[in-house]
CSV table of C-alpha atoms in Angstrom, one decimal:
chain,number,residue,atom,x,y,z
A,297,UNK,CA,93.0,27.9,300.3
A,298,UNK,CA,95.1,27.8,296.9
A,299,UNK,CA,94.5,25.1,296.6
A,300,UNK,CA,90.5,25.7,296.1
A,301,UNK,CA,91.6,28.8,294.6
A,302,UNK,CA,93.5,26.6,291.9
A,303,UNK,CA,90.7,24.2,291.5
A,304,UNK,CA,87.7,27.0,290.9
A,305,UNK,CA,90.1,28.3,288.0
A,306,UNK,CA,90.4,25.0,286.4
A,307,UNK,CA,87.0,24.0,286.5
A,308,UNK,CA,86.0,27.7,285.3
A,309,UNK,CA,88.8,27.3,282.4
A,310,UNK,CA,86.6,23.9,281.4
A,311,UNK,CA,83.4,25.5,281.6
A,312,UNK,CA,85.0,28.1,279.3
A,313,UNK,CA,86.8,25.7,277.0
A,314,UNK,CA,83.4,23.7,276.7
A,315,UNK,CA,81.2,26.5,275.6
A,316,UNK,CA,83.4,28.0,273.4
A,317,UNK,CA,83.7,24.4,271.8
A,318,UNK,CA,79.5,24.0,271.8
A,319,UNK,CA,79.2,27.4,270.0
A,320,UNK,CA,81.5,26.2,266.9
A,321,UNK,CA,79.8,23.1,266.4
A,322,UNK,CA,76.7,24.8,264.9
A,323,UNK,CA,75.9,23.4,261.3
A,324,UNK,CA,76.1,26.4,258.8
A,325,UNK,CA,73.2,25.6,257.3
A,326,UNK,CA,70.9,26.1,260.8
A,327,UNK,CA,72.9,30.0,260.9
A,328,UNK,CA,72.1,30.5,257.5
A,329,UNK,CA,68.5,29.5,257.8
A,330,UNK,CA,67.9,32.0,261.0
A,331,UNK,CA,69.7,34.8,258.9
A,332,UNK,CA,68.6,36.7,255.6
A,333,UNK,CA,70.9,35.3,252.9
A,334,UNK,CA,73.6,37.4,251.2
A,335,UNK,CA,75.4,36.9,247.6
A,336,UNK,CA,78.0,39.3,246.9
A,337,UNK,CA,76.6,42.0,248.7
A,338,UNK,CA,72.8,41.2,247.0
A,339,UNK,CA,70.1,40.4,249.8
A,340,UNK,CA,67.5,37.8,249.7
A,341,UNK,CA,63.8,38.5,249.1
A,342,UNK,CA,61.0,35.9,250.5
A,343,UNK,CA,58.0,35.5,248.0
A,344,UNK,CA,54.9,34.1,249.1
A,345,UNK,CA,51.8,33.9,246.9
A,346,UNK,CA,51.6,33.3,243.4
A,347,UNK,CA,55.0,33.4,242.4
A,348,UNK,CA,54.8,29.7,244.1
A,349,UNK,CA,52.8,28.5,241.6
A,350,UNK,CA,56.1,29.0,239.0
A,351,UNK,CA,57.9,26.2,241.5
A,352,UNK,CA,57.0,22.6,241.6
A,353,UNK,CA,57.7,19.6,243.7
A,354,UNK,CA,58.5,16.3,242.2
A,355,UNK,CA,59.7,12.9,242.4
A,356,UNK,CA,59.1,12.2,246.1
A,357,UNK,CA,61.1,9.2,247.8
A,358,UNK,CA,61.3,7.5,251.0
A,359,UNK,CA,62.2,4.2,251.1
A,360,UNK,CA,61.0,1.5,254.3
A,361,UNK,CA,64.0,2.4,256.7
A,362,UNK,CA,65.5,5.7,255.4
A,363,UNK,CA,65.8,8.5,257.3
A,364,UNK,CA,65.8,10.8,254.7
A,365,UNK,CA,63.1,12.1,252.3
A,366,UNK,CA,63.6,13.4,248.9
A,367,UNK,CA,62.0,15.4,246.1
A,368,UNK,CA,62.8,17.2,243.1
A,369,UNK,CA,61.6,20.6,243.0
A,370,UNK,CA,62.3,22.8,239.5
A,371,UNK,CA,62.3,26.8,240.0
A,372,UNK,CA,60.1,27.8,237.4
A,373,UNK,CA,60.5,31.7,238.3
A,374,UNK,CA,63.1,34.5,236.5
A,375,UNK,CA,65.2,34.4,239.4
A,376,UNK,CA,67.6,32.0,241.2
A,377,UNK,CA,66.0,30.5,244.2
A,378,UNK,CA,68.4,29.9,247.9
A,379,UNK,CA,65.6,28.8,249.9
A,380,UNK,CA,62.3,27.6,250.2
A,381,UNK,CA,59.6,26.3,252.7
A,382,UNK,CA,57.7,23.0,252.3
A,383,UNK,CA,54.4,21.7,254.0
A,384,UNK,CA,54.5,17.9,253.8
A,385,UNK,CA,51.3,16.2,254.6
A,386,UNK,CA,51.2,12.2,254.7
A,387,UNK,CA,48.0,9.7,254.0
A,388,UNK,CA,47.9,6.4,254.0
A,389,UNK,CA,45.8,4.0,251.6
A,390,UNK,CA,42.7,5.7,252.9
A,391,UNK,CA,43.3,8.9,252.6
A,392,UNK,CA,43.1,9.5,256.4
A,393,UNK,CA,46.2,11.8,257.6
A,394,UNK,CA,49.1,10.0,259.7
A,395,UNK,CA,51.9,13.2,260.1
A,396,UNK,CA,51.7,16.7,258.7
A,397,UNK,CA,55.3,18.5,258.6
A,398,UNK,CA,56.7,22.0,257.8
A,399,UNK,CA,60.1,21.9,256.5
A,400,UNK,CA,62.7,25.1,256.0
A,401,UNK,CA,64.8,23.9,253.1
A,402,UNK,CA,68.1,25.9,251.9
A,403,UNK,CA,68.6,24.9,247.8
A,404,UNK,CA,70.4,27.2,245.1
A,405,UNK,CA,68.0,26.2,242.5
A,406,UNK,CA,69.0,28.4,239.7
A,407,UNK,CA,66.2,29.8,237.0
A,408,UNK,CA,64.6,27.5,235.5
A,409,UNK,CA,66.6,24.8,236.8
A,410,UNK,CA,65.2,21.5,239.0
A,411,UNK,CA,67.5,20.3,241.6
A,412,UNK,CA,67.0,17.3,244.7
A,413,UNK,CA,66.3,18.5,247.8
A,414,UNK,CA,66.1,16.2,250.9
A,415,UNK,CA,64.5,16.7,254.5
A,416,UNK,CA,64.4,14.6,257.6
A,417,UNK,CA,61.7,11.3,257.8
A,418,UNK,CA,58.9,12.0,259.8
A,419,UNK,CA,59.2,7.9,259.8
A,420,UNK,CA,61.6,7.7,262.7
A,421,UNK,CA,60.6,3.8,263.7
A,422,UNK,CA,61.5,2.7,259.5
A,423,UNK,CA,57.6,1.2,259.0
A,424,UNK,CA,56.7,3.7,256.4
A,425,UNK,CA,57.6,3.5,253.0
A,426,UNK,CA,56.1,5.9,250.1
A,427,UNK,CA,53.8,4.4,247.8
A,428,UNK,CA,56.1,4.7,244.8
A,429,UNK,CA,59.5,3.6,246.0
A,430,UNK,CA,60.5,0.2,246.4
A,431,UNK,CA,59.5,-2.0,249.0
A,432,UNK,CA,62.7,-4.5,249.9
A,433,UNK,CA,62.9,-8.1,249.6
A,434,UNK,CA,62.3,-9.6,253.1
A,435,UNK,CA,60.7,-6.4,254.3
A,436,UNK,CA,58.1,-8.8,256.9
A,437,UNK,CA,55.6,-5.0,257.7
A,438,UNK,CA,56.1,-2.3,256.3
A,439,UNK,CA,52.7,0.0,255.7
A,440,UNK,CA,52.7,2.2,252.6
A,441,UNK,CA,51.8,6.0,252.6
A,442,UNK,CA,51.4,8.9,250.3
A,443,UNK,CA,52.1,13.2,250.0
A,444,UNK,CA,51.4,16.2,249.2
A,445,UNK,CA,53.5,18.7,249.4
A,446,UNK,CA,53.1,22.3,249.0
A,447,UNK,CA,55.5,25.3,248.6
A,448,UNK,CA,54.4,27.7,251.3
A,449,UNK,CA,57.4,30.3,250.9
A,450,UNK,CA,60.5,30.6,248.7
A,451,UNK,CA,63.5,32.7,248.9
A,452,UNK,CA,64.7,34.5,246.0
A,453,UNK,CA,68.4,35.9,245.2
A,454,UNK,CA,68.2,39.5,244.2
């Protein structure tokens, strides 16, 4: 009977061990996106409407098997910007829509400032490439696709 006694403790120790071990392994940047952000005691405030038209995306890349997008965006507003949201939608050569994503993106893009942001490829199977990147030597298929992006939201430092 200790024996079981002794086993139940160990296993419950494990199961202990393992979730306390899961709960440090989340990224910072996945508990700062679900959390209002703070700067020396100042609180974020999130802007939607026409103060998006003062922030532009450009310079979109993805090249035939990244996994990674990029884009420059340049925060044309007063303030300094920690976050912002982004609605890519992608065509191909015919206009005719292949993926639409929504993508929560934390950036310190200071006043006036542009800075590289990057989100996960909706291209998970590397066929795509955008239109303006490079297409690689030996590349045997690859079919090529264009964006637009919008800024649906962004997050300003008060």
């Amino acid at each position: 009977m200790r024996a079981i006694a002794a086993i139940l403790l160990l296993l419950a120790s494990i199961g202990a061990m393992h979730a306390q071990h899961l709960t440090r392994r989340i990224p910072a940047r996945a508990a700062a996106a679900t959390q209002p952000s703070t700067v020396a005691g100042a609180t974020a405030d999130t802007v939607r409407g026409a103060a998006l038209d003062s922030v532009r995306v450009a310079g979109f890349e993805k090249a035939l098997r990244s996994t990674r997008e990029s884009m420059f965006v340049t925060n044309g507003t007063a303030r300094d910007i920690s976050g912002l949201g982004i609605d890519i939608s992608y065509y191909d050569t015919r206009r005719r829509l292949l993926h639409r994503a929504s993508h929560t993106v934390a950036a310190d893009i200071p006043a006036g400032e542009t800075r590289r942001v990057e989100v996960p490829s909706f291209d998970r199977g590397g066929a795509f490439y955008y239109r303006l990147s490079a297409l690689p030597r030996g590349a045997r298929q690859a079919t090529p696709f264009d964006v637009h992006t919008r800024v649906t939201y962004i997050t300003l430092q008060q």
